mmCIF file of C-alpha atoms (C1' of nucleotides) in Angstrom:
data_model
loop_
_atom_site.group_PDB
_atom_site.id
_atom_site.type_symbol
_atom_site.label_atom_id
_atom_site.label_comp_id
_atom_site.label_asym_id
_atom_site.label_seq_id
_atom_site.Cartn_x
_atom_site.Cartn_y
_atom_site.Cartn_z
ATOM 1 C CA UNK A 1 0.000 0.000 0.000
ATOM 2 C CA UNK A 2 2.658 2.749 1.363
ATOM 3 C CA UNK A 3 5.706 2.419 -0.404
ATOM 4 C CA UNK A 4 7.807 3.607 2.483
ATOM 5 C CA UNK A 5 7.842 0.660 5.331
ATOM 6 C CA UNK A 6 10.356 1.259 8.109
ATOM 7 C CA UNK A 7 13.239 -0.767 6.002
ATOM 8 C CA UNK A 8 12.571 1.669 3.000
ATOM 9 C CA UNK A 9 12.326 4.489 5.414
ATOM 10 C CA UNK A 10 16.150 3.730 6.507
ATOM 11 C CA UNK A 11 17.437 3.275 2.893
ATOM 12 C CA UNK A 12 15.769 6.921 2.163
ATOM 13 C CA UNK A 13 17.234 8.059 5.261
ATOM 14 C CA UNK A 14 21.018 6.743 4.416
ATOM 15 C CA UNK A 15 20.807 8.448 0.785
ATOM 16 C CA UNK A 16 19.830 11.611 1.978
ATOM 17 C CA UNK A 17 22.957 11.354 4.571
ATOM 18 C CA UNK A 18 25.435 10.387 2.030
ATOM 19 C CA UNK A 19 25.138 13.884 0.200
ATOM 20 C CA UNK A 20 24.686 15.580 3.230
ATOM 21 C CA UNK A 21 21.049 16.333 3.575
ATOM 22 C CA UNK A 22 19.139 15.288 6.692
ATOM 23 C CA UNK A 23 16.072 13.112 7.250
ATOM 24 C CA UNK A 24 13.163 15.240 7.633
ATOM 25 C CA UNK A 25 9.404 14.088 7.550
ATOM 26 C CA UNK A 26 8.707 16.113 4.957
ATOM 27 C CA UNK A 27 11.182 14.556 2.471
ATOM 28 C CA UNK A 28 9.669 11.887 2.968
ATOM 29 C CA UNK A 29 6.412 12.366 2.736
ATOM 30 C CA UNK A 30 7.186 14.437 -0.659
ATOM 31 C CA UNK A 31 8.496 11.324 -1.997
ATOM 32 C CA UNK A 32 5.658 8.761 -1.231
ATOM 33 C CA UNK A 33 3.816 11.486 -2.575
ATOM 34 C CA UNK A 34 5.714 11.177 -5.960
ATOM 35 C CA UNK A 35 6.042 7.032 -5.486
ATOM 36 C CA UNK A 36 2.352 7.017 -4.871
ATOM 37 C CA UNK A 37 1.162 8.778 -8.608
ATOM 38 C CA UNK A 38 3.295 8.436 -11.006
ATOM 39 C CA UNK A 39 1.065 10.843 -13.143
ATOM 40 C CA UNK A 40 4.676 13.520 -12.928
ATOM 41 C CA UNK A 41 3.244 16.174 -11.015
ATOM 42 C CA UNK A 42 4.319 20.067 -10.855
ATOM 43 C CA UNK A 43 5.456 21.352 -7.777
ATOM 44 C CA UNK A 44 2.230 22.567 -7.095
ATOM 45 C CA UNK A 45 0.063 19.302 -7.739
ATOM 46 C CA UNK A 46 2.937 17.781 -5.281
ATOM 47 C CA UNK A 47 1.841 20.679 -2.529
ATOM 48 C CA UNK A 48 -1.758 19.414 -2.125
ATOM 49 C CA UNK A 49 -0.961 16.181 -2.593
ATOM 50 C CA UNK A 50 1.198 16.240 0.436
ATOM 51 C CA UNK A 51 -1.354 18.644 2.486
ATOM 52 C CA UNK A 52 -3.410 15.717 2.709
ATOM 53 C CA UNK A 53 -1.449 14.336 4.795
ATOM 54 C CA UNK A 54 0.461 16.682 6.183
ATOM 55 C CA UNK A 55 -1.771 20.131 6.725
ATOM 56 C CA UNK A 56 0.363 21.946 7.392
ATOM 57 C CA UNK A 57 3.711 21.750 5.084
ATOM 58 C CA UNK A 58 4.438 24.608 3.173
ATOM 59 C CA UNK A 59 4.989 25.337 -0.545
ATOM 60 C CA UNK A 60 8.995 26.450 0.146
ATOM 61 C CA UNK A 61 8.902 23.013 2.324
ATOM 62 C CA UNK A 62 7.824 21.381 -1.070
ATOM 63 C CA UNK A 63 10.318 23.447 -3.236
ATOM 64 C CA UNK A 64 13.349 22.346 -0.831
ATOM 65 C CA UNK A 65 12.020 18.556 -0.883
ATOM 66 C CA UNK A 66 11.715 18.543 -4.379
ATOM 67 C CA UNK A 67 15.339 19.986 -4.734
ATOM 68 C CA UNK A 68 17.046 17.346 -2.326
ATOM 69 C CA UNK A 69 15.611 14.681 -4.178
ATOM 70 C CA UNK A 70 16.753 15.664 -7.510
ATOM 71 C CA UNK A 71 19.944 16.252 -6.001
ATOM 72 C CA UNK A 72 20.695 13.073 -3.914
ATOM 73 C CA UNK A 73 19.430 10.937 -7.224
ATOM 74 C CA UNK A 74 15.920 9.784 -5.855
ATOM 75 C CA UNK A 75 13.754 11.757 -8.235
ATOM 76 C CA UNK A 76 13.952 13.619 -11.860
ATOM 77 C CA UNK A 77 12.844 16.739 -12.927
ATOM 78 C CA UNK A 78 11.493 17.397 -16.420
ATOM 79 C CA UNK A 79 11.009 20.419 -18.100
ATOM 80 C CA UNK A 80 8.929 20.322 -20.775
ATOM 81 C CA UNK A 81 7.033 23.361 -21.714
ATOM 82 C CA UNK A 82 7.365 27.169 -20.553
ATOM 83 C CA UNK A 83 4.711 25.880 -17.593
ATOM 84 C CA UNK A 84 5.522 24.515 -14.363
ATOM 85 C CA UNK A 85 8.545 21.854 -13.986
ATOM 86 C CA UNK A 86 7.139 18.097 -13.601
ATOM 87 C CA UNK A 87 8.521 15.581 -11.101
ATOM 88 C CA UNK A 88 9.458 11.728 -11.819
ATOM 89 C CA UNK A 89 10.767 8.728 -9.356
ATOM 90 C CA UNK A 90 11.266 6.456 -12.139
ATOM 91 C CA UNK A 91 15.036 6.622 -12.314
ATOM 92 C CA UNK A 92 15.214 3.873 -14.810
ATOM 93 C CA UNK A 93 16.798 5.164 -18.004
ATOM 94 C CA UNK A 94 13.453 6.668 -20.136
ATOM 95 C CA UNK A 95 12.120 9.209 -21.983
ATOM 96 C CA UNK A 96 8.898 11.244 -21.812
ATOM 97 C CA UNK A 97 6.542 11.505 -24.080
ATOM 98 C CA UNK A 98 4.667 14.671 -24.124
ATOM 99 C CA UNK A 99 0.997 15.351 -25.377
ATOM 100 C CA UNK A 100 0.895 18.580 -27.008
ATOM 101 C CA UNK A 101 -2.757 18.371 -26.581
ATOM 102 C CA UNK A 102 -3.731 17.609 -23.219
ATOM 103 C CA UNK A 103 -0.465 18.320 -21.610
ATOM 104 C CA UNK A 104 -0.235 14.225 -19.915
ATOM 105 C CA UNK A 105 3.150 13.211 -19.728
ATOM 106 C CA UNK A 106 4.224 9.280 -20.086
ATOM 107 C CA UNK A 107 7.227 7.262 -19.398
ATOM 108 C CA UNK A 108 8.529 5.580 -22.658
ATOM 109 C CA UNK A 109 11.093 3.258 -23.054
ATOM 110 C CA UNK A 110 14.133 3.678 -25.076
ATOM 111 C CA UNK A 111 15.219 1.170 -27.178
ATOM 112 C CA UNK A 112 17.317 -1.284 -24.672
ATOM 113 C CA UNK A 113 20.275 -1.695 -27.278
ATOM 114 C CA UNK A 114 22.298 1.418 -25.932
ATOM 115 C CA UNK A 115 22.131 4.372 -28.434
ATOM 116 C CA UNK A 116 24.827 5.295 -30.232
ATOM 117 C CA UNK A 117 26.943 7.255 -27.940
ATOM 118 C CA UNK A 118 26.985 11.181 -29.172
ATOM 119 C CA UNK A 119 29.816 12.139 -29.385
ATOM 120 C CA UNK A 120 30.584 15.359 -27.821
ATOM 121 C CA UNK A 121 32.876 18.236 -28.535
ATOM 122 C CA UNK A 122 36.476 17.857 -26.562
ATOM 123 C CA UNK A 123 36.003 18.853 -22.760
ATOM 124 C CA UNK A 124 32.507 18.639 -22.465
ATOM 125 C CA UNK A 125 31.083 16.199 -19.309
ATOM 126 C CA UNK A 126 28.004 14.889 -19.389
ATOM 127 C CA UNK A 127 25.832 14.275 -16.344
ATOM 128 C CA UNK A 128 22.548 13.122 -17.415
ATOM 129 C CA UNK A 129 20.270 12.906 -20.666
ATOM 130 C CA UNK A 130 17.063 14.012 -20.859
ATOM 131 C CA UNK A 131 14.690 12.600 -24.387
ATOM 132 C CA UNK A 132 11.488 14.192 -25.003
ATOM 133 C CA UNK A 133 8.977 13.537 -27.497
ATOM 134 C CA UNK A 134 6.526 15.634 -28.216
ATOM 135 C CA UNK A 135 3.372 14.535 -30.340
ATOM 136 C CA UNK A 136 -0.446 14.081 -29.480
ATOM 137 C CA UNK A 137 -1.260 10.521 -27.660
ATOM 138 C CA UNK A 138 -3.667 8.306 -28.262
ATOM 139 C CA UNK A 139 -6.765 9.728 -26.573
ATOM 140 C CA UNK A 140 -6.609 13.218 -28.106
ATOM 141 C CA UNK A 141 -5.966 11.403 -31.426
ATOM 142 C CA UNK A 142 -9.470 9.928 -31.436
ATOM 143 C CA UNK A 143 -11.189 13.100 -30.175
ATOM 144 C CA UNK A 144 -9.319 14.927 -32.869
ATOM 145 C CA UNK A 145 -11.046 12.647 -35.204
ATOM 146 C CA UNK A 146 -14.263 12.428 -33.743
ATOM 147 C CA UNK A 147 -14.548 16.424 -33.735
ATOM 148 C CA UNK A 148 -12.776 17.000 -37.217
ATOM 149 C CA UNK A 149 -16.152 14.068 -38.420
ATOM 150 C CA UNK A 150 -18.838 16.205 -36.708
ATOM 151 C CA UNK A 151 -17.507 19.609 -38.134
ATOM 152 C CA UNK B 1 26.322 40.781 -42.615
ATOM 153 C CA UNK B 2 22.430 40.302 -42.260
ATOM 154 C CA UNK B 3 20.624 37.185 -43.110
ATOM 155 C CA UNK B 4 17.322 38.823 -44.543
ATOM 156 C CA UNK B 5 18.247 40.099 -47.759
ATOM 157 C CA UNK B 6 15.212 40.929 -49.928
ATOM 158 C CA UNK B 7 15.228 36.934 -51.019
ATOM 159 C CA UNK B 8 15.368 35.729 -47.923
ATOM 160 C CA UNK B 9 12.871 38.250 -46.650
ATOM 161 C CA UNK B 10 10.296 36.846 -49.306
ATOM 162 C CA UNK B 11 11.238 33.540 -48.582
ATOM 163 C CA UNK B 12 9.754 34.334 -44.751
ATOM 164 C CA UNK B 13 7.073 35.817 -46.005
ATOM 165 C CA UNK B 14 5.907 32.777 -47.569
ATOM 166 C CA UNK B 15 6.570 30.373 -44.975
ATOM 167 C CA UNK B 16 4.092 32.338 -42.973
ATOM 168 C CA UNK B 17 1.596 32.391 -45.320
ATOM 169 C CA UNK B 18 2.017 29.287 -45.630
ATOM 170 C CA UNK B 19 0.584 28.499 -41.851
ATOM 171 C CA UNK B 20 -2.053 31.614 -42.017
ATOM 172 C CA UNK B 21 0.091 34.162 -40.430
ATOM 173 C CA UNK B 22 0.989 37.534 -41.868
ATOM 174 C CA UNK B 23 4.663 38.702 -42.264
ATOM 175 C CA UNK B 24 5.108 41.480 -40.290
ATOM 176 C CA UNK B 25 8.394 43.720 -39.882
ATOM 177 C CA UNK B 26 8.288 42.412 -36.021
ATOM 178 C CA UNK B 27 8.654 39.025 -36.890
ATOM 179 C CA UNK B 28 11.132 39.507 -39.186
ATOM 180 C CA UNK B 29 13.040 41.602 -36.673
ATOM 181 C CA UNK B 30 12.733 39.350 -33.842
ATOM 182 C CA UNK B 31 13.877 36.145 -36.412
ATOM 183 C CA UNK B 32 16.765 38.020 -37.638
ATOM 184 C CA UNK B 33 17.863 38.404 -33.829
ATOM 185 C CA UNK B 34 17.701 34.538 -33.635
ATOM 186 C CA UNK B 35 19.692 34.009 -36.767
ATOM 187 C CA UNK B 36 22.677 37.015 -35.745
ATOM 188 C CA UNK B 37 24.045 35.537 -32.484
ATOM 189 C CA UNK B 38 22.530 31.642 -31.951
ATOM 190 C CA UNK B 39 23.407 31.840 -28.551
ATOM 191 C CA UNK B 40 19.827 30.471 -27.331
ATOM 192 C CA UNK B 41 18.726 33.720 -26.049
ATOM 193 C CA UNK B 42 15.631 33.699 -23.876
ATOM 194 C CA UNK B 43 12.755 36.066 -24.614
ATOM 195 C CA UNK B 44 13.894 38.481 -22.681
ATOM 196 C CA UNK B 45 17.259 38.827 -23.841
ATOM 197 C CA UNK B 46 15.586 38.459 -27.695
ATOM 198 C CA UNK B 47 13.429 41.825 -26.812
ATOM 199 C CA UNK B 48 16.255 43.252 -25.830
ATOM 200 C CA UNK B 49 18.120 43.042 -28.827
ATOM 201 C CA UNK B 50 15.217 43.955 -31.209
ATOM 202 C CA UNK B 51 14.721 46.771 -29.287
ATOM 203 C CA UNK B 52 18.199 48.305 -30.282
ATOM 204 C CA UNK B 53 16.875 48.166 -34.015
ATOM 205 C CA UNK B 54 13.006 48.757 -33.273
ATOM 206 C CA UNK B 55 13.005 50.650 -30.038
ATOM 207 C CA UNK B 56 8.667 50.369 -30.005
ATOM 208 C CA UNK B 57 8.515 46.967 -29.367
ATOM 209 C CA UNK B 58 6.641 45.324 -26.727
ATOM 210 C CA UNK B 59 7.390 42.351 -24.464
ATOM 211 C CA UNK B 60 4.051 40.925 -25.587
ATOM 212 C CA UNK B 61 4.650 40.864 -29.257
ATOM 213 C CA UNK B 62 7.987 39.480 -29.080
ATOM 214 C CA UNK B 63 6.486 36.155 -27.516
ATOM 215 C CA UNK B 64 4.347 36.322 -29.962
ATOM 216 C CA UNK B 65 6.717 36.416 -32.922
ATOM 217 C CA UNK B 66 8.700 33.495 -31.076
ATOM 218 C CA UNK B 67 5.710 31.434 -31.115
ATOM 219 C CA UNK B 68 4.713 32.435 -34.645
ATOM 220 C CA UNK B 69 8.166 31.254 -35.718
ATOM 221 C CA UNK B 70 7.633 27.706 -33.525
ATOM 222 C CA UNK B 71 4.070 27.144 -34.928
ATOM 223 C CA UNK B 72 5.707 27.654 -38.738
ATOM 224 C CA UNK B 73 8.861 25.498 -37.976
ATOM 225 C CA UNK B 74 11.380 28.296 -38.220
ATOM 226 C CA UNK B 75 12.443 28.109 -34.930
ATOM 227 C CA UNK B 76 12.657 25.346 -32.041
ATOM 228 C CA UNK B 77 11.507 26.263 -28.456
ATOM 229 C CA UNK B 78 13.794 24.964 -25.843
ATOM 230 C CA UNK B 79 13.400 23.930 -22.055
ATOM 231 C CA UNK B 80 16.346 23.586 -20.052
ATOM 232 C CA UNK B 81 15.601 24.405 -16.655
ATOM 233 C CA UNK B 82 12.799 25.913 -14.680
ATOM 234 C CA UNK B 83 14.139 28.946 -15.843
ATOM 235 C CA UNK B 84 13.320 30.739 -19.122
ATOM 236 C CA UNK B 85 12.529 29.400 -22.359
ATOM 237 C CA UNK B 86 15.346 29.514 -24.763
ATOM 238 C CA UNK B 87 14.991 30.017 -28.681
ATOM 239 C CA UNK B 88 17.324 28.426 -31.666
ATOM 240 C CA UNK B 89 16.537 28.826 -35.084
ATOM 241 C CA UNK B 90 19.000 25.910 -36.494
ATOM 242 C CA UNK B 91 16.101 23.682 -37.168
ATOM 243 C CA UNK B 92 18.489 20.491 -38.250
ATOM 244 C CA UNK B 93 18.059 17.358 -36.268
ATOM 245 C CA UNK B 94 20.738 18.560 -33.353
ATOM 246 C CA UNK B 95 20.771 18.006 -29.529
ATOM 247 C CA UNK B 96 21.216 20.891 -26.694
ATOM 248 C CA UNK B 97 24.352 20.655 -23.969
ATOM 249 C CA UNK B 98 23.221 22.617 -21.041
ATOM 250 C CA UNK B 99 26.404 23.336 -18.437
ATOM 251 C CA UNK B 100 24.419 23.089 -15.166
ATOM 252 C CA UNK B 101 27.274 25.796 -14.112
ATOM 253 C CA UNK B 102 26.794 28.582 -16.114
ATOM 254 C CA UNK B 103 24.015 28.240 -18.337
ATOM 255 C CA UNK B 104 24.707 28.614 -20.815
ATOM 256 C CA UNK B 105 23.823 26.294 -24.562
ATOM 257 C CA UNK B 106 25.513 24.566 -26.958
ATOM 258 C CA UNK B 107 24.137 22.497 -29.969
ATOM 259 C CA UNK B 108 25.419 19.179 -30.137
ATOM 260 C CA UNK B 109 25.846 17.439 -33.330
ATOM 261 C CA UNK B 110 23.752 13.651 -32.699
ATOM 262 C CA UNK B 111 25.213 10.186 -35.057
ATOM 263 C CA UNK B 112 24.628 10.534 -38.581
ATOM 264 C CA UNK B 113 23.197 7.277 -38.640
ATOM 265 C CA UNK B 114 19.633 7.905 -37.623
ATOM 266 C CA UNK B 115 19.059 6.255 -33.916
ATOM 267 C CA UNK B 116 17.041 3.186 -33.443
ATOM 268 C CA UNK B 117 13.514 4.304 -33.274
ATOM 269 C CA UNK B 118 11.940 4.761 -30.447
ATOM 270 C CA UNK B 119 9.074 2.218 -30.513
ATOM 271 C CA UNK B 120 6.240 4.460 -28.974
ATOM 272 C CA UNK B 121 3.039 2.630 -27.620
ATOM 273 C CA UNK B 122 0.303 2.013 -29.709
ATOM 274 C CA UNK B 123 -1.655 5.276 -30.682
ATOM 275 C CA UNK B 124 0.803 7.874 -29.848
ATOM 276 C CA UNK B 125 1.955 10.178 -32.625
ATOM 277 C CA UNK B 126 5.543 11.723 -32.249
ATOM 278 C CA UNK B 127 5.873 15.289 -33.849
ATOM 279 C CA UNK B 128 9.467 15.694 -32.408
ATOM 280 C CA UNK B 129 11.896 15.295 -30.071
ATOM 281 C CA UNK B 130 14.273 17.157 -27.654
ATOM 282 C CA UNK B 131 17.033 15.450 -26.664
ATOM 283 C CA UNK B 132 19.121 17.444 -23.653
ATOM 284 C CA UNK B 133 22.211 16.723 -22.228
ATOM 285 C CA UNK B 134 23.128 18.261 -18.597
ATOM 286 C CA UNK B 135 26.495 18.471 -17.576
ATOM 287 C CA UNK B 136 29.939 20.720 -17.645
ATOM 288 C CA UNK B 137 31.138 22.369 -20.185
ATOM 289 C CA UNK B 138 35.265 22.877 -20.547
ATOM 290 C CA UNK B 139 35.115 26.280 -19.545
ATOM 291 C CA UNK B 140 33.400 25.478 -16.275
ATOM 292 C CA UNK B 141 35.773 22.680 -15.791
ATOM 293 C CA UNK B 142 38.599 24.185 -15.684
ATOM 294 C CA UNK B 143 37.420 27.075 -13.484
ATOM 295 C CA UNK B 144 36.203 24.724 -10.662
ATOM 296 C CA UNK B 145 39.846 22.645 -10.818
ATOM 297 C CA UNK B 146 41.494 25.756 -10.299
ATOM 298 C CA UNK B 147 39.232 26.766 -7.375
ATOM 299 C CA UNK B 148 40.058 23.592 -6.225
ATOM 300 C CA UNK B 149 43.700 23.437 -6.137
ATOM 301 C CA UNK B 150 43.521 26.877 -4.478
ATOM 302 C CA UNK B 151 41.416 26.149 -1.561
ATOM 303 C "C1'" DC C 1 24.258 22.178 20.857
ATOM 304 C "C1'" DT C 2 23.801 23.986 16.180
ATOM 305 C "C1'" DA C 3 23.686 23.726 11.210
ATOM 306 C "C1'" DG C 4 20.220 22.756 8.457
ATOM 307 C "C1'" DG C 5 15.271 22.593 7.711
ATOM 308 C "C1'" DT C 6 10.556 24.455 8.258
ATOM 309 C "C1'" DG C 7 6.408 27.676 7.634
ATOM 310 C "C1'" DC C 8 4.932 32.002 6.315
ATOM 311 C "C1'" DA C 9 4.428 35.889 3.573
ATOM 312 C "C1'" DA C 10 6.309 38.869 0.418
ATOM 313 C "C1'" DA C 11 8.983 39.493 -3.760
ATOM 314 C "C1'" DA C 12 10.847 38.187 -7.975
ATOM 315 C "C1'" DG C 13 10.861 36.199 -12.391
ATOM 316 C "C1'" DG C 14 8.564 34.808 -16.679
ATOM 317 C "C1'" DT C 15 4.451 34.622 -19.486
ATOM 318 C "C1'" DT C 16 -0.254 35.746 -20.734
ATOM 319 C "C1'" DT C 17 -4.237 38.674 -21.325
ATOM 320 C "C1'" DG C 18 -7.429 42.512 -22.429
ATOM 321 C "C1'" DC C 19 -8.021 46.468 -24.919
ATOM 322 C "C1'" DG C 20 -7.972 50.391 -28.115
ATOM 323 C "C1'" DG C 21 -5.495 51.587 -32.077
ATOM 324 C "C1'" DT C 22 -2.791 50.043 -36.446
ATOM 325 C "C1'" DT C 23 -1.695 47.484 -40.629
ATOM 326 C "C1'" DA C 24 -0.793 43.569 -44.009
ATOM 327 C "C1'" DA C 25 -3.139 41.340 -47.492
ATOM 328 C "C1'" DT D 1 -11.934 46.646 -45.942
ATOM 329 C "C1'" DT D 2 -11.052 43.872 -42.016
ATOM 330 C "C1'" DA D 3 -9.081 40.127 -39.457
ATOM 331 C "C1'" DA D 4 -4.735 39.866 -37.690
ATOM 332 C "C1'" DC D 5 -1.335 42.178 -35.235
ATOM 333 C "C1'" DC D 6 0.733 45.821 -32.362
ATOM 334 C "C1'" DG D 7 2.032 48.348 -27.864
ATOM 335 C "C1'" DC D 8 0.880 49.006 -23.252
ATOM 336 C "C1'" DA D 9 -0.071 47.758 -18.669
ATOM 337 C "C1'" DA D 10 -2.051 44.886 -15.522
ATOM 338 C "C1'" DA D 11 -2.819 40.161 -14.175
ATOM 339 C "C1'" DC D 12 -1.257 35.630 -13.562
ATOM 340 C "C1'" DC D 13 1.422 31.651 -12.438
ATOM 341 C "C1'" DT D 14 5.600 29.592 -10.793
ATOM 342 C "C1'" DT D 15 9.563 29.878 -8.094
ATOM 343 C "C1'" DT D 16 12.663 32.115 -4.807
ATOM 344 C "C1'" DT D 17 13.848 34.665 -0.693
ATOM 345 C "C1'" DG D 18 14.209 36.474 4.112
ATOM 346 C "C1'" DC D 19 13.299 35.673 8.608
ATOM 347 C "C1'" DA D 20 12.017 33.719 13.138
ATOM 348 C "C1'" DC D 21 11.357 29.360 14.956
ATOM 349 C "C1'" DC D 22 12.282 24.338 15.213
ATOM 350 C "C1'" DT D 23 14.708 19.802 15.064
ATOM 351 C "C1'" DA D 24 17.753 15.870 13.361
ATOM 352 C "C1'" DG D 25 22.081 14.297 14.225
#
DNA sequence: CTAGGTGCAAAAGGTTTGCGGTTAA
DNA sequence: TTAACCGCAAACCTTTTGCACCTAG
């Protein structure tokens, strides 16, 4: 049910400590939030989801979280469109898929052969990849149809 | 020196007929910005500089020229950070290098040989992708050794 | 004990909107 | 001629900041 038993609580707990950030209730509770719907929420949708259960954490409080996850390697962030940034605990290697119409965002695999390395310029050091496809899924492509029938 | 001779400036003119919108000498300004230094400049900084040549225009219309040029594939939108949105009119399949130190963009050449497709689920319709890489770039690098050896 | 984290409220970006006047086609 | 576009200014949304209090280690 809760993704966060007292042995996962210690793992989270260690990871935060090993680059330097302390436990705090609120880091955790930000990331069963995020473990919970894996719809990747903004910062925002992340906010009430946690006031559920926690009345009274504060947007900053969510901000911070957010931050120390991304930063300790628990949690992505995607940036997608000029709107508000999206959050993702999948840290599989994946890309996201974008809906131009509706604005849902999916995990999509990438192909599991690895892709061809690119090659970059002399003294460049990559940290991390992000892929994202943009395009119209598969629900807004039939209502696009439906509507373009009836016009 | 300028990119918009009178071809070129008929050339834009069609391609924005071509999607329904009119040419105006806005969006020819604010394109000719993009092509004259491609250093992925954000809105802001892309007012800025059409301002030195047309000191009358507004915020407002220069997002609206930088969409205009999105919507009729002139120009690619970019999303780095939660930051501002970047613009870059080199619309050939290319990649973007982000330096997570200083900002600032790079376009990164991808293989030749086109990579193995992404197999999207059933129903969803790719437009395009963004592929992002986050990491250091040589300048940066060498700044932060040096800081380092004289700490 | 104390550096780091929290909640609050205000400020700071960045982008969008509404409106009266202007202009490309 | 007129729908599209412009400039302006205010509104809006997202994120950051400063500060007094609190707490994990």
């Amino acid at each position: 049910m809760n993704a966060t038993g007292k042995e996962a609580g210690a793992e989270f707990s260690k990871r935060l400590n090993t680059v330097g950030f302390r436990f705090t209730p609120q880091r955790q509770q930000v990331y069963d939030v995020l473990l919970q719907k894996r719809d990747h929420p903004t910062a925002e949708e992340v906010f009430f989801r946690a006031k559920k259960h926690m009345p009274d954490i504060s947007h900053a409080t969510v901000y911070n979280c957010l931050d120390a996850l991304v930063e300790c390697g628990l949690v992505r962030q995607v940036q997608l469109d000029r709107g508000a940034a999206r959050f993702c605990p999948n840290m599989r290697e994946h890309g996201h898929f974008y809906c131009d119409a509706c604005g849902r965002v999916y995990d999509v695999n990438l192909p599991e052969k690895p892709r061809p390395e690119i090659s970059l310029p002399k003294g460049f050091k990559a940290q991390r990849y992000e892929i994202a496809i943009h395009g119209i899924c598969p629900e807004c492509a039939n209502k696009k149809r439906f509507n373009a029938s009836t016009l």
